[in-house]
Amino acid sequence: MTSLLKDGLIKPASPRDTFLAGFEDQLSSMKDVVEVERLMKKLQFLGLHFDPFQEETESECDTILEQLGLKDLTSNPYESTNILLRLLDKTEEKLNTLKQ
């Protein structure tokens, strides 16, 4: 297997990919609409108040980033925006599924 990694045939998972896979696993295990709505509100709050291009963030944003395990993934503003949008999309899908 290590020879495959050296040859470039298999790429090791990036921290972003690992985080997203873990998030999707957690989200799929959620069965309570209220729990998913609470998560959605946190993500929406980040969407409105978190500016990845600023070095300083609001304390509320810091708290949410820590709770969700996103703090280490905010060094690249473009990637952190992409991650947040993907989380919002997946969470909205889950919420819609639970409400049906």
mmCIF file of C-alpha atoms in Angstrom:
data_model
loop_
_atom_site.group_PDB
_atom_site.id
_atom_site.type_symbol
_atom_site.label_atom_id
_atom_site.label_comp_id
_atom_site.label_asym_id
_atom_site.label_seq_id
_atom_site.Cartn_x
_atom_site.Cartn_y
_atom_site.Cartn_z
ATOM 1 C CA MET A 1 0.000 0.000 0.000
ATOM 2 C CA THR A 2 2.801 2.433 0.778
ATOM 3 C CA SER A 3 4.214 1.815 -2.678
ATOM 4 C CA LEU A 4 0.863 2.911 -4.117
ATOM 5 C CA LEU A 5 1.089 6.107 -2.091
ATOM 6 C CA LYS A 6 4.620 6.732 -3.336
ATOM 7 C CA ASP A 7 3.608 6.093 -6.936
ATOM 8 C CA GLY A 8 0.799 8.613 -6.607
ATOM 9 C CA LEU A 9 -1.938 6.094 -7.333
ATOM 10 C CA ILE A 10 -3.682 6.621 -3.997
ATOM 11 C CA LYS A 11 -3.874 10.030 -2.381
ATOM 12 C CA PRO A 12 -3.944 10.221 1.409
ATOM 13 C CA ALA A 13 -7.112 11.862 2.747
ATOM 14 C CA SER A 14 -6.742 15.559 3.464
ATOM 15 C CA PRO A 15 -7.842 16.948 6.851
ATOM 16 C CA ARG A 16 -10.779 18.580 5.049
ATOM 17 C CA ASP A 17 -11.913 15.295 3.502
ATOM 18 C CA THR A 18 -11.533 13.483 6.812
ATOM 19 C CA PHE A 19 -13.549 16.166 8.610
ATOM 20 C CA LEU A 20 -16.320 16.162 5.990
ATOM 21 C CA ALA A 21 -16.610 12.367 6.080
ATOM 22 C CA GLY A 22 -16.835 12.435 9.879
ATOM 23 C CA PHE A 23 -19.411 15.219 9.770
ATOM 24 C CA GLU A 24 -21.554 13.284 7.300
ATOM 25 C CA ASP A 25 -21.350 10.188 9.500
ATOM 26 C CA GLN A 26 -22.451 12.176 12.550
ATOM 27 C CA LEU A 27 -25.216 13.857 10.596
ATOM 28 C CA SER A 28 -26.550 10.571 9.252
ATOM 29 C CA SER A 29 -26.793 9.210 12.782
ATOM 30 C CA MET A 30 -28.936 12.163 13.925
ATOM 31 C CA LYS A 31 -32.613 11.252 14.137
ATOM 32 C CA ASP A 32 -33.979 14.217 16.094
ATOM 33 C CA VAL A 33 -35.283 17.158 14.044
ATOM 34 C CA VAL A 34 -34.611 19.584 16.901
ATOM 35 C CA GLU A 35 -30.969 18.485 17.102
ATOM 36 C CA VAL A 36 -30.466 18.987 13.348
ATOM 37 C CA GLU A 37 -32.258 22.370 13.479
ATOM 38 C CA ARG A 38 -29.914 23.446 16.281
ATOM 39 C CA LEU A 39 -26.921 22.459 14.154
ATOM 40 C CA MET A 40 -28.393 24.318 11.178
ATOM 41 C CA LYS A 41 -28.788 27.475 13.269
ATOM 42 C CA LYS A 42 -25.148 27.289 14.345
ATOM 43 C CA LEU A 43 -24.007 26.881 10.751
ATOM 44 C CA GLN A 44 -26.252 29.723 9.595
ATOM 45 C CA PHE A 45 -24.847 31.932 12.354
ATOM 46 C CA LEU A 46 -21.342 31.192 11.074
ATOM 47 C CA GLY A 47 -22.476 31.937 7.542
ATOM 48 C CA LEU A 48 -23.677 35.369 8.598
ATOM 49 C CA HIS A 49 -21.041 36.360 11.146
ATOM 50 C CA PHE A 50 -17.829 34.460 10.394
ATOM 51 C CA ASP A 51 -15.465 36.254 8.024
ATOM 52 C CA PRO A 52 -12.628 33.867 7.133
ATOM 53 C CA PHE A 53 -10.597 36.748 5.688
ATOM 54 C CA GLN A 54 -10.351 38.479 9.081
ATOM 55 C CA GLU A 55 -7.705 37.365 11.547
ATOM 56 C CA GLU A 56 -9.908 38.105 14.553
ATOM 57 C CA THR A 57 -13.258 36.371 14.892
ATOM 58 C CA GLU A 58 -16.197 37.013 17.177
ATOM 59 C CA SER A 59 -16.125 34.973 20.377
ATOM 60 C CA GLU A 60 -19.462 33.352 19.467
ATOM 61 C CA CYS A 61 -18.014 32.248 16.123
ATOM 62 C CA ASP A 62 -14.924 30.899 17.876
ATOM 63 C CA THR A 63 -17.122 28.901 20.223
ATOM 64 C CA ILE A 64 -19.127 27.382 17.380
ATOM 65 C CA LEU A 65 -15.991 26.646 15.340
ATOM 66 C CA GLU A 66 -14.529 24.817 18.352
ATOM 67 C CA GLN A 67 -17.762 22.895 19.015
ATOM 68 C CA LEU A 68 -17.924 21.696 15.423
ATOM 69 C CA GLY A 69 -14.203 20.950 15.159
ATOM 70 C CA LEU A 70 -13.705 23.503 12.400
ATOM 71 C CA LYS A 71 -11.117 25.700 14.113
ATOM 72 C CA ASP A 72 -8.140 23.918 12.522
ATOM 73 C CA LEU A 73 -9.673 24.183 9.038
ATOM 74 C CA THR A 74 -9.974 27.974 8.896
ATOM 75 C CA SER A 75 -6.455 28.885 7.819
ATOM 76 C CA ASN A 76 -7.431 29.052 4.143
ATOM 77 C CA PRO A 77 -10.390 31.449 3.773
ATOM 78 C CA TYR A 78 -11.527 29.988 0.450
ATOM 79 C CA GLU A 79 -11.437 26.430 1.734
ATOM 80 C CA SER A 80 -13.215 27.347 4.987
ATOM 81 C CA THR A 81 -15.975 29.046 2.980
ATOM 82 C CA ASN A 82 -16.292 25.947 0.821
ATOM 83 C CA ILE A 83 -16.464 23.690 3.874
ATOM 84 C CA LEU A 84 -19.118 25.841 5.543
ATOM 85 C CA LEU A 85 -21.262 25.824 2.397
ATOM 86 C CA ARG A 86 -20.958 22.059 2.120
ATOM 87 C CA LEU A 87 -21.931 21.622 5.768
ATOM 88 C CA LEU A 88 -24.944 23.867 5.294
ATOM 89 C CA ASP A 89 -25.992 21.906 2.211
ATOM 90 C CA LYS A 90 -25.664 18.500 3.887
ATOM 91 C CA THR A 91 -27.449 19.696 7.018
ATOM 92 C CA GLU A 92 -30.305 21.181 5.003
ATOM 93 C CA GLU A 93 -30.679 17.889 3.119
ATOM 94 C CA LYS A 94 -30.822 15.968 6.387
ATOM 95 C CA LEU A 95 -33.329 18.398 7.878
ATOM 96 C CA ASN A 96 -35.594 18.111 4.835
ATOM 97 C CA THR A 97 -35.372 14.318 4.974
ATOM 98 C CA LEU A 98 -36.323 14.231 8.663
ATOM 99 C CA LYS A 99 -39.245 16.593 8.154
ATOM 100 C CA GLN A 100 -40.800 14.464 5.391
#
